[in-house]
Amino acid sequence: MTGKTRYQAPALTKGLEILELLASASEPLIMSDISTALGRSVSEIFRMLQVLEEHGYIARAEEGYRLTNRLFALGMSQPPIRDLASTALPVMQDLARRAGQSCHLAVASGAEMVVIIAIEAPGLSGFAVRIGYRRPLHRSNSGRILLAFQSPDARAAMLADISATGDLFDEAELIARLDAAVAAGGAISPSPMLKGITDLSAPILVGGVARAALTMPFVDGAANRATLEACGQMVRDAAQAIGTAMSPLVTIPVRNGEGPQ
């Protein structure tokens, strides 16, 4: 935070600091590590940890404290996200069944994308991304889709958020990739995490901008039900179906007793 706010709530501030610290940590943290990182006494931290644990926001294990999925669940309960999830889920399940591949849905969260739905591939093999997985917007196919299909002002603001994190990137090269994705209606890119996986992504467009990104981590193999090209088209079709279902119906008024024009 910068500057002084009009109202102070010290206990709430400490609790939020702990949640933000655990959210940014790559592994569980012990109490002394949390105390040191926040510059607060162990006794202050102890009381807050107890309350947060009692309310289910954090969990304690031998290796330390970690976030639970309670905050994520609260966010998912909001009507816009709930409607998106309920609309996308059956389409994604059908996509995974027909393609024989996993798929996931991601939305923007600050300078990152976060996976909110993940459907595993049918059968005994496949690769799936876990719910809650995060990655910088510009460093994933899903994130670049979320960046690409925005208004110029919204895209510029998102790029500014990325720059504010201190993560250096070639803005001209990134913008060229974003514009290419818009021209193609989606994007294909090798997975940044694992070799042999190709990410096929398309935007969920509502009102002409990306509300979410649908991605299939395509795994090539003898048991595939469809080719890379066919799966890419399936992803684009599924994304369009979800976006159409999410878009408000446009009604045309009847004039002078006439039917729709």
XYZ file of N, CA, C and O in Angstrom, residues 21-143:
492
model
N 1.089 -13.043 1.414
C 2.412 -13.668 1.482
C 2.332 -15.146 1.125
O 3.135 -15.653 0.322
N 1.358 -15.858 1.699
C 1.224 -17.286 1.399
C 0.837 -17.513 -0.062
O 1.247 -18.510 -0.667
N 0.060 -16.591 -0.633
C -0.338 -16.726 -2.036
C 0.864 -16.605 -2.961
O 0.908 -17.233 -4.022
N 1.844 -15.795 -2.574
C 3.018 -15.582 -3.431
C 4.128 -16.596 -3.178
O 5.090 -16.672 -3.948
N 3.997 -17.393 -2.115
C 5.049 -18.357 -1.756
C 4.932 -19.614 -2.612
O 3.831 -20.084 -2.902
N 6.068 -20.166 -3.004
C 6.074 -21.373 -3.826
C 5.964 -22.646 -2.991
O 5.772 -23.732 -3.535
N 6.077 -22.515 -1.669
C 5.972 -23.667 -0.771
C 5.437 -23.194 0.576
O 5.426 -21.980 0.857
N 4.955 -24.109 1.427
C 4.437 -23.705 2.743
C 5.498 -22.966 3.560
O 6.694 -23.203 3.413
N 5.030 -22.063 4.420
C 5.931 -21.264 5.250
C 5.672 -21.543 6.721
O 4.524 -21.657 7.148
N 6.743 -21.620 7.505
C 6.600 -21.791 8.943
C 6.376 -20.426 9.584
O 6.603 -19.382 8.973
N 5.952 -20.431 10.844
C 5.574 -19.194 11.511
C 6.714 -18.176 11.569
O 6.507 -16.980 11.338
N 7.911 -18.630 11.865
C 9.038 -17.700 11.976
C 9.352 -17.043 10.627
O 9.713 -15.865 10.573
N 9.191 -17.789 9.536
C 9.414 -17.216 8.208
C 8.380 -16.141 7.904
O 8.695 -15.090 7.331
N 7.129 -16.392 8.283
C 6.064 -15.412 8.060
C 6.332 -14.157 8.887
O 6.196 -13.030 8.408
N 6.722 -14.359 10.144
C 7.032 -13.240 11.028
C 8.147 -12.374 10.469
O 8.045 -11.139 10.423
N 9.206 -13.010 10.003
C 10.346 -12.268 9.444
C 9.964 -11.526 8.171
O 10.319 -10.359 7.986
N 9.239 -12.206 7.275
C 8.877 -11.604 5.988
C 7.989 -10.376 6.169
O 8.102 -9.409 5.414
N 7.119 -10.397 7.181
C 6.176 -9.295 7.380
C 6.674 -8.266 8.389
O 6.044 -7.215 8.571
N 7.805 -8.568 9.058
C 8.335 -7.630 10.046
C 7.437 -7.490 11.258
O 7.333 -6.408 11.843
N 6.778 -8.561 11.640
C 5.882 -8.555 12.790
C 6.322 -9.620 13.791
O 6.995 -10.575 13.428
N 5.899 -9.435 15.041
C 6.315 -10.369 16.086
C 5.635 -11.721 15.913
O 4.562 -11.819 15.309
N 6.260 -12.743 16.460
C 5.699 -14.089 16.389
C 4.351 -14.148 17.087
O 3.425 -14.840 16.637
N 4.211 -13.422 18.204
C 2.941 -13.452 18.939
C 1.809 -12.853 18.096
O 0.686 -13.368 18.101
N 2.089 -11.764 17.365
C 1.076 -11.192 16.471
C 0.678 -12.189 15.400
O -0.511 -12.394 15.112
N 1.680 -12.791 14.781
C 1.440 -13.731 13.696
C 0.700 -14.964 14.191
O -0.209 -15.479 13.518
N 1.057 -15.441 15.369
C 0.431 -16.652 15.921
C -1.078 -16.481 16.025
O -1.840 -17.354 15.611
N -1.512 -15.348 16.588
C -2.954 -15.130 16.763
C -3.673 -15.076 15.417
O -4.751 -15.648 15.260
N -3.071 -14.395 14.468
C -3.706 -14.293 13.166
C -3.766 -15.646 12.451
O -4.762 -15.972 11.806
N -2.708 -16.413 12.572
C -2.693 -17.736 11.944
C -3.781 -18.621 12.522
O -4.434 -19.382 11.792
N -3.979 -18.531 13.827
C -5.012 -19.346 14.460
C -6.395 -18.999 13.921
O -7.200 -19.881 13.602
N -6.686 -17.697 13.792
C -8.000 -17.269 13.309
C -8.196 -17.671 11.846
O -9.251 -18.187 11.462
N -7.171 -17.445 11.019
C -7.279 -17.792 9.609
C -7.455 -19.299 9.416
O -8.196 -19.735 8.529
N -6.784 -20.072 10.247
C -6.923 -21.529 10.154
C -8.313 -21.970 10.599
O -8.929 -22.840 9.967
N -8.822 -21.371 11.670
C -10.153 -21.728 12.166
C -11.235 -21.431 11.129
O -12.232 -22.155 11.027
N -11.040 -20.379 10.337
C -12.026 -20.017 9.323
C -11.772 -20.689 7.978
O -12.485 -20.426 7.001
N -10.755 -21.525 7.902
C -10.540 -22.332 6.707
C -9.794 -21.658 5.574
O -9.757 -22.184 4.465
N -9.174 -20.485 5.836
C -8.455 -19.799 4.769
C -7.032 -20.327 4.590
O -6.456 -20.196 3.508
N -6.467 -20.898 5.638
C -5.140 -21.494 5.560
C -5.183 -22.866 6.232
O -6.101 -23.168 6.996
N -4.190 -23.685 5.941
C -4.082 -25.014 6.551
C -2.644 -25.214 7.014
O -1.708 -24.670 6.419
N -2.480 -25.994 8.076
C -1.154 -26.224 8.636
C -0.751 -27.676 8.445
O -1.536 -28.591 8.663
N 0.472 -27.876 8.007
C 1.053 -29.210 7.865
C 2.440 -29.189 8.509
O 2.882 -28.166 9.045
N 3.124 -30.318 8.457
C 4.448 -30.391 9.079
C 5.416 -29.381 8.471
O 6.260 -28.814 9.173
N 5.289 -29.137 7.163
C 6.240 -28.243 6.494
C 5.864 -26.768 6.625
O 6.626 -25.891 6.214
N 4.687 -26.447 7.179
C 4.319 -25.059 7.385
C 2.874 -24.764 6.997
O 2.061 -25.677 6.834
N 2.572 -23.481 6.839
C 1.226 -23.036 6.504
C 1.101 -22.803 4.998
O 2.048 -22.348 4.352
N -0.083 -23.078 4.481
C -0.371 -22.844 3.062
C -1.808 -22.365 2.937
O -2.636 -22.562 3.833
N -2.105 -21.737 1.816
C -3.482 -21.334 1.533
C -4.337 -22.552 1.208
O -3.871 -23.504 0.590
N -5.595 -22.510 1.609
C -6.564 -23.486 1.131
C -7.228 -22.911 -0.125
O -6.869 -21.830 -0.587
N -8.227 -23.593 -0.640
C -8.939 -23.081 -1.825
C -10.173 -22.274 -1.447
O -11.023 -21.999 -2.283
N -10.267 -21.862 -0.159
C -11.474 -21.135 0.278
C -11.636 -19.809 -0.456
O -12.748 -19.472 -0.896
N -10.559 -19.043 -0.586
C -10.665 -17.772 -1.309
C -11.056 -17.997 -2.761
O -11.866 -17.256 -3.327
N -10.475 -19.034 -3.349
C -10.809 -19.362 -4.734
C -12.289 -19.722 -4.849
O -12.984 -19.287 -5.772
N -12.769 -20.511 -3.878
C -14.176 -20.915 -3.902
C -15.101 -19.717 -3.742
O -16.154 -19.641 -4.380
N -14.704 -18.752 -2.912
C -15.518 -17.549 -2.744
C -15.592 -16.766 -4.050
O -16.656 -16.256 -4.428
N -14.458 -16.643 -4.734
C -14.444 -15.949 -6.013
C -15.303 -16.658 -7.048
O -16.024 -16.021 -7.821
N -15.244 -17.977 -7.049
C -16.024 -18.748 -8.010
C -17.520 -18.639 -7.751
O -18.336 -18.888 -8.642
N -17.905 -18.276 -6.530
C -19.330 -18.195 -6.196
C -19.976 -16.914 -6.714
O -21.199 -16.780 -6.681
N -19.164 -15.966 -7.201
C -19.721 -14.734 -7.750
C -20.494 -15.038 -9.029
O -20.071 -15.855 -9.841
N -21.632 -14.377 -9.255
C -22.474 -14.696 -10.418
C -21.758 -14.721 -11.763
O -21.954 -15.664 -12.538
N -20.904 -13.717 -12.125
C -20.268 -13.779 -13.455
C -19.404 -15.028 -13.639
O -19.452 -15.668 -14.692
N -18.606 -15.375 -12.614
C -17.748 -16.546 -12.721
C -18.576 -17.820 -12.681
O -18.329 -18.774 -13.420
N -19.600 -17.835 -11.815
C -20.449 -19.022 -11.719
C -21.163 -19.277 -13.029
O -21.263 -20.415 -13.491
N -21.666 -18.221 -13.663
C -22.351 -18.384 -14.943
C -21.394 -18.873 -16.016
O -21.745 -19.719 -16.848
N -20.173 -18.338 -16.026
C -19.174 -18.776 -16.993
C -18.861 -20.259 -16.790
O -18.816 -21.041 -17.752
N -18.664 -20.665 -15.537
C -18.312 -22.049 -15.256
C -19.449 -22.998 -15.626
O -19.222 -24.045 -16.250
N -20.680 -22.638 -15.260
C -21.805 -23.528 -15.544
C -22.067 -23.645 -17.042
O -22.500 -24.693 -17.527
N -21.795 -22.572 -17.786
C -21.978 -22.605 -19.240
C -20.872 -23.402 -19.916
O -21.119 -24.188 -20.845
N -19.629 -23.203 -19.456
C -18.480 -23.822 -20.123
C -18.329 -25.300 -19.811
O -17.855 -26.066 -20.661
N -18.710 -25.719 -18.616
C -18.418 -27.085 -18.178
C -18.928 -28.168 -19.122
O -18.149 -29.041 -19.546
N -20.210 -28.183 -19.494
C -20.665 -29.261 -20.390
C -20.000 -29.219 -21.762
O -19.732 -30.266 -22.368
N -19.715 -28.014 -22.272
C -19.045 -27.899 -23.566
C -17.625 -28.455 -23.477
O -17.161 -29.175 -24.374
N -16.938 -28.158 -22.385
C -15.573 -28.650 -22.200
C -15.533 -30.162 -22.003
O -14.625 -30.846 -22.490
N -16.514 -30.697 -21.301
C -16.580 -32.151 -21.119
C -16.771 -32.850 -22.454
O -16.145 -33.882 -22.727
N -17.630 -32.295 -23.298
C -17.842 -32.866 -24.624
C -16.585 -32.732 -25.480
O -16.230 -33.659 -26.226
N -15.893 -31.596 -25.372
C -14.655 -31.386 -26.117
C -13.602 -32.421 -25.733
O -12.963 -33.023 -26.607
N -13.421 -32.641 -24.442
C -12.432 -33.615 -23.984
C -12.776 -35.023 -24.457
O -11.890 -35.801 -24.857
N -14.056 -35.347 -24.449
C -14.480 -36.683 -24.876
C -14.219 -36.892 -26.364
O -13.685 -37.926 -26.773
N -14.576 -35.905 -27.178
C -14.417 -36.060 -28.622
C -12.956 -36.018 -29.053
O -12.547 -36.737 -29.958
N -12.166 -35.167 -28.412
C -10.762 -35.016 -28.802
C -9.860 -36.048 -28.137
O -8.762 -36.327 -28.635
N -10.304 -36.607 -27.006
C -9.437 -37.518 -26.268
C -8.292 -36.789 -25.588
O -7.242 -37.368 -25.317
N -8.488 -35.485 -25.311
C -7.462 -34.639 -24.701
C -8.074 -33.867 -23.534
O -9.290 -33.680 -23.462
N -7.207 -33.420 -22.631
C -7.690 -32.572 -21.547
C -7.888 -31.150 -22.062
O -7.422 -30.792 -23.150
N -8.573 -30.323 -21.273
C -8.712 -28.914 -21.608
C -8.933 -28.129 -20.327
O -9.330 -28.693 -19.299
N -8.658 -26.851 -20.375
C -8.882 -26.015 -19.200
C -9.290 -24.611 -19.600
O -9.054 -24.172 -20.727
N -9.926 -23.921 -18.659
C -10.414 -22.571 -18.869
C -9.680 -21.636 -17.908
O -9.573 -21.921 -16.717
N -9.178 -20.524 -18.433
C -8.420 -19.570 -17.617
C -9.005 -18.172 -17.756
O -9.533 -17.811 -18.807
N -8.908 -17.406 -16.674
C -9.323 -16.004 -16.686
C -8.159 -15.157 -16.200
O -7.205 -15.658 -15.609
N -8.230 -13.860 -16.462
C -7.172 -12.944 -16.024
C -7.364 -12.600 -14.560
O -8.482 -12.390 -14.087
N -6.246 -12.524 -13.846
C -6.234 -12.113 -12.443
C -5.019 -11.227 -12.252
O -3.909 -11.715 -12.045
N -5.214 -9.923 -12.364
C -4.077 -9.011 -12.317
C -3.183 -9.234 -13.522
O -3.637 -9.248 -14.659
N -1.900 -9.447 -13.258
C -0.930 -9.676 -14.335
C -0.755 -11.150 -14.639
O 0.168 -11.533 -15.357
N -1.644 -11.982 -14.113
C -1.540 -13.429 -14.307
C -2.823 -13.990 -14.895
O -3.875 -13.353 -14.862
N -2.725 -15.197 -15.414
C -3.919 -15.958 -15.748
C -4.049 -17.041 -14.684
O -3.063 -17.522 -14.136
N -5.285 -17.411 -14.382
C -5.535 -18.456 -13.400
C -6.553 -19.434 -13.970
O -7.535 -19.039 -14.591
N -6.287 -20.716 -13.813
C -7.171 -21.764 -14.326
C -8.334 -21.957 -13.357
O -8.127 -22.177 -12.161
N -9.572 -21.869 -13.866
C -10.751 -22.016 -13.014
C -11.514 -23.310 -13.279
O -12.323 -23.726 -12.455
N -11.298 -23.928 -14.434
C -11.917 -25.231 -14.741
C -10.874 -26.081 -15.443
O -10.161 -25.587 -16.326
N -10.788 -27.337 -15.075
C -9.867 -28.268 -15.744
C -10.582 -29.600 -15.947
O -11.142 -30.160 -15.009
N -10.587 -30.079 -17.174
C -11.207 -31.357 -17.519
C -10.104 -32.324 -17.945
O -9.335 -32.020 -18.860
N -9.998 -33.448 -17.273
C -8.970 -34.422 -17.610
C -9.327 -35.174 -18.886
O -10.498 -35.328 -19.237
N -8.294 -35.651 -19.561
C -8.497 -36.447 -20.770
C -9.120 -37.787 -20.409
O -8.792 -38.368 -19.371
N -10.033 -38.291 -21.235
C -10.585 -39.623 -20.979
C -9.518 -40.679 -21.218
O -8.557 -40.455 -21.950
N -9.666 -41.828 -20.607
C -8.690 -42.893 -20.807
C -7.600 -42.862 -19.755
O -7.686 -42.172 -18.737
N -6.525 -43.582 -20.035
C -5.468 -43.775 -19.048
C -4.310 -42.811 -19.202
O -3.417 -42.772 -18.357
N -4.264 -42.062 -20.283
C -3.132 -41.154 -20.502
C -3.627 -39.759 -20.841
O -4.783 -39.564 -21.228
N -2.754 -38.797 -20.669
C -3.111 -37.413 -20.959
C -2.419 -36.483 -19.985
O -1.797 -36.910 -19.018
N -2.531 -35.203 -20.240
C -1.916 -34.197 -19.391
C -2.970 -33.184 -19.011
O -3.707 -32.689 -19.863
N -3.072 -32.866 -17.723
C -4.075 -31.909 -17.264
C -3.427 -30.883 -16.350
O -2.512 -31.191 -15.586
N -3.911 -29.647 -16.444
C -3.460 -28.560 -15.582
C -4.409 -28.477 -14.392
O -5.622 -28.599 -14.547
N -3.870 -28.264 -13.209
C -4.708 -28.234 -12.014
C -5.469 -26.915 -11.901
O -5.011 -25.871 -12.368
N -6.628 -26.960 -11.261
C -7.396 -25.753 -10.974
C -6.597 -24.880 -10.003
O -6.004 -25.361 -9.047
N -6.581 -23.592 -10.279
C -5.826 -22.662 -9.451
C -4.431 -22.387 -9.958
O -3.726 -21.512 -9.424
N -4.002 -23.103 -11.000
C -2.670 -22.880 -11.576
C -2.581 -21.460 -12.116
O -3.487 -20.960 -12.781
N -1.472 -20.795 -11.816
C -1.252 -19.417 -12.248
C 0.034 -19.301 -13.051
O 0.982 -20.040 -12.809
N 0.034 -18.346 -13.962
C 1.228 -18.046 -14.724
C 1.095 -16.629 -15.275
O -0.018 -16.190 -15.580
N 2.212 -15.874 -15.397
C 2.127 -14.530 -15.964
C 1.410 -14.539 -17.319
O 1.604 -15.451 -18.121
N 0.592 -13.536 -17.552
C -0.207 -13.480 -18.774
C 0.630 -13.657 -20.034
O 0.246 -14.391 -20.946
N 1.776 -12.989 -20.082
C 2.569 -12.996 -21.314
C 3.398 -14.252 -21.484
O 4.036 -14.430 -22.519
N 3.382 -15.140 -20.498
C 4.224 -16.340 -20.562
C 3.406 -17.628 -20.704
O 3.890 -18.714 -20.397
N 2.178 -17.513 -21.154
C 1.359 -18.700 -21.420
C 0.456 -18.427 -22.610
O 0.118 -17.275 -22.903
N 0.077 -19.485 -23.294
C -0.813 -19.326 -24.444
C -2.169 -18.766 -24.011
O -2.733 -17.890 -24.653
N -2.685 -19.291 -22.888
C -3.963 -18.785 -22.370
C -3.864 -17.308 -22.048
O -4.761 -16.516 -22.384
N -2.784 -16.916 -21.389
C -2.617 -15.520 -21.011
C -2.509 -14.593 -22.195
O -3.080 -13.487 -22.203
